[in-house]
Amino acid sequence: MAQVITATAPGKIILFGEHAVVYGQPALAAPVYGLQATASIQANDPGSGLTIQADDLGLQLSLAEEATNALVKTAYLVLEQLRQQEPDATITIRSSIPVAAGLGSGAAVSAALARALAAYLGEPLGDEVLSALVYEIEKLHHGTPSGIDNTVICHGKPVYFVREQPIETFHISRPFHLLIADSGIASPTHIAVGAVRAAWEKAPDTYDRLFNQIGAISRAAREAIESGQTAALGPLMNENQVLLRAIEVSSPELERLINVARAAGAGGAKLSGGGRGGNIIALTRRKQIEAISQALKQAGARHVYHTVVE
Ligand code: PMV
């Protein structure tokens, strides 16, 4: 049987600093290894060209026919980068990362595909090159992404991210537990980002002040994580949420889930990602995971995931 090469990439969650990161403030994000995209590549008949099969997404694509598709574009970018011809092979994509939920599904699928294809061609991509390549694809999804998704997902490490700065990872002294609750409300990131930009253009001083305050929270959170003061993260999440509400990216449904998590014992909670829908995250102790998950589900969360940031 022909050799199969498999590559993976994790999902991601933004811990602090979403939106403000677009305006140059720092944000913290971490990979979520419990959710991942996998790409397997295997030789196919001579002359068949490269096909991409993504059953989870209901897609079967051939390179020749679907030049505008993001997965096909990813494959083209890899071939261009490596100056190689399209191989006769089939790439199969699987992903357990929910789509359009702020968990980095698009970036992870592209990263897994690019990794698998480059390895198949005998020239594995370094994380930095991979990240730059996936950023090109992110631009198709989001317009003007900050680059945080591709950075965290391609490096697979918690990242202190400042736009257009070299990647900075940070040390997690004490692992901590998060619950990620999906509101089930689809909210395309570029729409939330566009609305914040329109509001910033109308009231730049007010918004710059709010972004600065969010940046200060990200810096404080990094310090707390590095020094093992994980209990301090709860109040910082709550403060970040107040500011996210002020820039109008929260919603009644997100507020409800956040309040339920706090009432059930979470140390703090906030929305994560673009907002207006998508996910909230809640800081929990190990022994509270079950109770808080239940409360979130009863309050209408579509899915609740547990992850350890370590
Ligand atoms: O919705 P997500 O998880 O893709 O995150 C968007 C994060 C923003 O800061 C709102 C936008 C960005 O490009 O960083």
Coordinates of C-alpha atoms and ligand atoms in Angstrom, one line a residue:
M1 CA 0.0 0.0 0.0
A2 CA 1.2 3.5 -0.8
Q3 CA 2.6 5.4 2.1
V4 CA 0.3 7.8 3.9
I5 CA 1.7 11.0 5.4
T6 CA -0.4 12.6 8.1
A7 CA -0.1 16.1 9.7
T8 CA -2.2 17.8 12.3
A9 CA -2.9 21.3 13.7
P10 CA -4.8 22.3 16.8
G11 CA -7.6 24.7 17.3
K12 CA -7.0 27.9 19.3
I13 CA -8.7 30.1 21.8
I14 CA -8.1 33.8 22.5
L15 CA -7.6 34.3 26.2
F16 CA -7.3 38.1 26.4
G17 CA -7.1 41.1 24.0
E18 CA -9.3 40.3 21.0
H19 CA -10.2 43.3 18.9
A20 CA -7.7 45.6 20.7
V21 CA -5.0 43.4 19.0
V22 CA -6.1 44.7 15.6
Y23 CA -5.1 48.2 16.9
G24 CA -1.6 47.2 18.0
Q25 CA -2.4 46.0 21.6
P26 CA -1.1 42.7 22.9
A27 CA -3.4 39.6 23.1
L28 CA -2.9 36.2 24.6
A29 CA -4.0 33.0 22.9
A30 CA -3.4 29.3 23.4
P31 CA -3.7 26.2 21.3
V32 CA -6.6 23.8 22.0
Y33 CA -5.2 20.3 21.4
G34 CA -8.6 18.6 22.2
L35 CA -9.8 20.0 18.9
Q36 CA -7.8 19.4 15.8
A37 CA -7.5 19.3 12.0
T38 CA -5.8 16.4 10.4
A39 CA -4.6 16.0 6.8
S40 CA -3.5 12.7 5.2
I41 CA -1.9 12.5 1.8
Q42 CA -1.4 9.5 -0.3
A43 CA -0.2 8.9 -3.9
N44 CA -2.8 8.5 -6.6
D45 CA -2.8 7.3 -10.2
P46 CA -0.3 9.0 -12.5
G47 CA -2.0 11.9 -14.3
S48 CA -4.7 12.2 -11.6
G49 CA -3.4 15.5 -10.3
L50 CA -3.9 16.7 -6.7
T51 CA -7.4 16.3 -5.2
I52 CA -8.5 17.4 -1.8
Q53 CA -11.3 15.6 0.0
A54 CA -12.9 17.1 3.0
D55 CA -15.8 14.9 4.0
D56 CA -16.6 16.9 7.1
L57 CA -17.1 19.9 5.0
G58 CA -18.8 18.0 2.2
L59 CA -16.0 19.0 -0.3
Q60 CA -14.2 17.1 -3.0
L61 CA -11.9 19.5 -4.9
S62 CA -9.4 19.2 -7.7
L63 CA -6.6 21.7 -8.0
A64 CA -7.4 22.4 -11.6
E65 CA -11.0 23.2 -11.1
E66 CA -11.4 25.1 -7.9
A67 CA -8.7 27.8 -7.9
T68 CA -10.6 30.1 -5.5
N69 CA -11.3 27.7 -2.7
A70 CA -9.2 28.3 0.4
L71 CA -7.9 24.7 0.7
V72 CA -6.9 24.7 -3.0
K73 CA -5.3 28.1 -2.5
T74 CA -3.3 26.7 0.4
A75 CA -2.1 23.8 -1.8
Y76 CA -1.1 26.3 -4.5
L77 CA 0.8 28.4 -2.0
V78 CA 2.8 25.4 -0.8
L79 CA 3.7 24.4 -4.4
E80 CA 4.7 28.0 -5.1
Q81 CA 6.8 28.2 -2.0
L82 CA 8.6 24.9 -2.7
R83 CA 8.8 25.5 -6.5
Q84 CA 7.3 22.1 -7.1
Q85 CA 4.7 20.7 -9.5
E86 CA 1.3 19.4 -8.5
P87 CA 1.8 15.8 -7.4
D88 CA -0.6 13.0 -8.3
A89 CA -2.0 12.5 -4.9
T90 CA -5.2 12.8 -2.7
I91 CA -5.3 14.8 0.5
T92 CA -8.0 13.9 3.0
I93 CA -8.9 16.5 5.5
R94 CA -10.7 15.8 8.8
S95 CA -11.5 18.3 11.5
S96 CA -13.1 18.2 14.9
I97 CA -12.9 22.0 15.2
P98 CA -16.3 23.6 14.9
V99 CA -16.5 25.9 11.8
A100 CA -17.0 29.7 12.3
A101 CA -16.9 29.5 16.0
G102 CA -13.8 31.5 16.7
L103 CA -11.7 28.3 17.3
G104 CA -9.4 28.8 14.4
S105 CA -11.0 26.1 12.2
G106 CA -10.0 27.7 8.9
A107 CA -6.4 28.3 9.9
A108 CA -6.0 24.8 11.4
V109 CA -7.3 23.1 8.3
S110 CA -5.0 25.1 6.1
A111 CA -2.0 24.5 8.4
A112 CA -2.6 20.7 8.5
L113 CA -3.0 20.6 4.7
A114 CA 0.1 22.6 4.0
R115 CA 2.2 20.5 6.5
A116 CA 1.1 17.3 5.0
L117 CA 1.6 18.4 1.4
A118 CA 5.1 19.8 2.1
A119 CA 6.1 16.7 4.0
Y120 CA 4.9 14.5 1.1
L121 CA 7.0 16.6 -1.3
G122 CA 10.0 15.9 0.9
E123 CA 10.4 19.5 2.2
P124 CA 8.6 19.9 5.5
L125 CA 7.8 23.6 6.3
G126 CA 9.1 25.3 9.4
D127 CA 6.5 26.9 11.7
E128 CA 7.4 30.4 10.7
V129 CA 7.1 29.8 7.0
L130 CA 3.9 27.8 7.6
S131 CA 2.4 30.6 9.7
A132 CA 3.1 33.2 7.0
L133 CA 1.5 31.0 4.4
V134 CA -1.6 30.4 6.5
Y135 CA -1.8 34.1 7.1
E136 CA -2.3 34.6 3.4
I137 CA -5.3 32.3 3.6
E138 CA -6.7 34.0 6.7
K139 CA -6.8 37.2 4.7
L140 CA -9.3 35.5 2.4
H141 CA -11.6 34.6 5.3
H142 CA -11.2 37.7 7.4
G143 CA -10.0 40.6 5.3
T144 CA -7.6 42.2 7.7
P145 CA -6.8 39.6 10.4
S146 CA -4.3 40.4 13.1
G147 CA -2.4 37.2 12.4
I148 CA -3.1 35.7 15.9
D149 CA -4.8 32.6 14.7
N150 CA -2.2 31.4 12.3
T151 CA 0.6 32.2 14.8
V152 CA -0.9 30.2 17.6
I153 CA -2.0 27.3 15.5
C154 CA 1.2 26.9 13.5
H155 CA 3.5 27.3 16.4
G156 CA 1.2 25.2 18.7
K157 CA 2.2 27.2 21.8
P158 CA 0.6 29.8 23.9
V159 CA 1.5 33.2 22.4
Y160 CA 1.7 36.8 23.6
F161 CA 0.8 38.3 20.3
V162 CA 1.5 41.9 19.1
R163 CA 0.7 42.6 15.5
E164 CA 3.7 42.7 13.2
Q165 CA 6.1 41.8 16.0
P166 CA 8.2 38.6 16.1
I167 CA 6.4 35.8 17.9
E168 CA 6.7 35.8 21.7
T169 CA 5.7 32.6 23.5
F170 CA 5.2 32.7 27.3
H171 CA 5.7 30.3 30.1
I172 CA 2.7 28.8 32.0
S173 CA 3.9 28.2 35.5
R174 CA 0.7 26.5 36.6
P175 CA -1.7 24.9 34.1
F176 CA -5.3 26.2 34.3
H177 CA -8.6 24.8 33.2
L178 CA -11.0 26.6 30.9
L179 CA -14.4 25.8 29.7
I180 CA -15.3 27.0 26.2
A181 CA -19.0 27.3 25.6
D182 CA -20.3 27.8 22.1
S183 CA -23.4 30.1 22.0
G184 CA -24.4 28.4 18.7
I185 CA -24.8 31.8 17.2
A186 CA -22.7 32.2 14.0
S187 CA -20.9 35.5 13.9
P188 CA -18.4 36.0 11.1
T189 CA -15.3 37.7 12.6
H190 CA -14.9 40.2 9.7
I191 CA -18.4 41.7 10.5
A192 CA -17.6 42.2 14.1
V193 CA -14.1 43.6 13.2
G194 CA -15.7 45.9 10.6
A195 CA -18.3 47.2 13.1
V196 CA -15.6 48.0 15.6
R197 CA -13.6 49.8 13.0
A198 CA -16.7 51.9 12.0
A199 CA -17.2 52.8 15.7
W200 CA -13.5 53.6 16.2
E201 CA -13.6 56.0 13.2
K202 CA -16.5 57.9 14.8
A203 CA -15.0 58.1 18.3
P204 CA -11.3 57.4 17.9
D205 CA -10.3 58.8 21.3
T206 CA -12.8 56.8 23.3
Y207 CA -12.0 53.6 21.4
D208 CA -8.2 54.1 21.7
R209 CA -8.6 54.5 25.4
L210 CA -10.6 51.3 25.6
F211 CA -8.1 49.4 23.5
N212 CA -5.3 50.7 25.8
Q213 CA -7.2 49.4 28.8
I214 CA -7.6 46.0 27.2
G215 CA -3.8 46.0 26.4
A216 CA -3.0 46.6 30.0
I217 CA -5.2 43.6 31.0
S218 CA -3.3 41.4 28.5
R219 CA 0.0 42.4 30.0
A220 CA -1.3 41.8 33.6
A221 CA -2.6 38.4 32.6
R222 CA 0.7 37.4 31.1
E223 CA 2.4 38.3 34.3
A224 CA -0.2 36.4 36.4
I225 CA 0.2 33.3 34.2
E226 CA 4.0 33.4 34.2
S227 CA 4.1 33.8 38.0
G228 CA 1.6 31.1 38.6
Q229 CA -1.1 33.4 40.0
T230 CA -3.8 31.8 38.1
A231 CA -6.5 32.9 40.5
A232 CA -5.8 36.5 39.4
L233 CA -7.0 35.6 35.8
G234 CA -10.7 35.4 36.8
P235 CA -11.0 39.0 37.8
L236 CA -8.9 40.0 34.7
M237 CA -11.3 38.1 32.5
N238 CA -14.2 39.9 34.1
E239 CA -12.5 43.3 33.5
N240 CA -11.7 42.4 29.9
Q241 CA -15.4 41.5 29.4
V242 CA -16.6 44.9 30.7
L243 CA -14.4 46.5 28.0
L244 CA -15.6 44.1 25.3
R245 CA -19.1 45.2 26.2
A246 CA -18.1 48.8 25.9
I247 CA -16.8 48.3 22.4
E248 CA -20.1 46.6 21.6
V249 CA -19.0 43.1 20.7
S250 CA -20.9 41.3 23.4
S251 CA -24.6 40.2 23.1
P252 CA -27.4 39.2 25.4
E253 CA -26.8 35.5 24.7
L254 CA -23.1 35.8 25.5
E255 CA -23.8 37.8 28.7
R256 CA -26.2 35.2 29.8
L257 CA -23.7 32.4 29.4
I258 CA -21.0 34.5 31.2
N259 CA -23.3 35.2 34.1
V260 CA -24.4 31.5 34.4
A261 CA -20.7 30.4 34.4
R262 CA -19.9 32.9 37.1
A263 CA -23.0 32.0 39.2
A264 CA -22.0 28.3 38.9
G265 CA -18.6 29.1 40.4
A266 CA -16.3 30.1 37.6
G267 CA -13.4 32.4 38.7
G268 CA -14.2 34.7 35.8
A269 CA -15.6 34.6 32.3
K270 CA -15.5 36.6 29.1
L271 CA -16.3 36.2 25.4
S272 CA -13.5 34.9 23.2
G273 CA -12.8 35.9 19.6
G274 CA -14.8 38.2 17.5
G275 CA -17.9 38.2 19.7
R276 CA -21.6 39.0 19.0
G277 CA -21.9 35.2 19.0
G278 CA -19.4 32.4 19.0
N279 CA -17.8 31.4 22.3
I280 CA -17.3 32.4 25.9
I281 CA -14.5 31.1 28.1
A282 CA -14.8 30.5 31.8
L283 CA -11.9 29.9 34.3
T284 CA -12.7 26.8 36.4
R285 CA -11.2 24.6 39.0
R286 CA -10.9 21.0 38.2
K287 CA -13.6 19.9 40.6
Q288 CA -16.1 22.5 39.2
I289 CA -15.8 21.4 35.6
E290 CA -18.8 19.1 35.6
A291 CA -21.1 21.5 37.4
I292 CA -20.3 24.5 35.4
S293 CA -20.5 22.6 32.1
Q294 CA -24.0 21.4 33.1
A295 CA -25.1 24.9 34.0
L296 CA -23.8 26.2 30.7
K297 CA -25.6 23.5 28.7
Q298 CA -28.8 24.2 30.6
A299 CA -28.5 27.8 29.8
G300 CA -28.4 27.0 26.1
A301 CA -24.8 26.5 25.2
R302 CA -24.6 24.4 22.0
H303 CA -21.3 22.7 23.0
V304 CA -19.1 23.0 26.0
Y305 CA -15.4 22.0 25.7
H306 CA -12.9 21.6 28.5
T307 CA -9.3 22.5 27.8
V308 CA -6.2 22.8 29.9
V309 CA -3.9 25.7 29.1
E310 CA -0.4 24.3 29.8
Ligands
PMV1 O1 -13.1 35.1 16.1 P1 -11.7 34.7 16.1 O2 -11.4 33.8 17.2 O3 -11.2 34.4 14.8 O4 -10.9 36.0 16.6 C1 -10.9 37.2 16.1 C2 -10.0 38.0 16.9 C3 -10.0 39.5 16.5 O5 -9.1 40.1 17.4 C4 -11.4 40.0 16.8 C5 -9.7 39.8 15.1 C6 -8.2 39.5 14.8 O6 -7.9 39.4 13.6 O7 -7.4 39.4 15.7

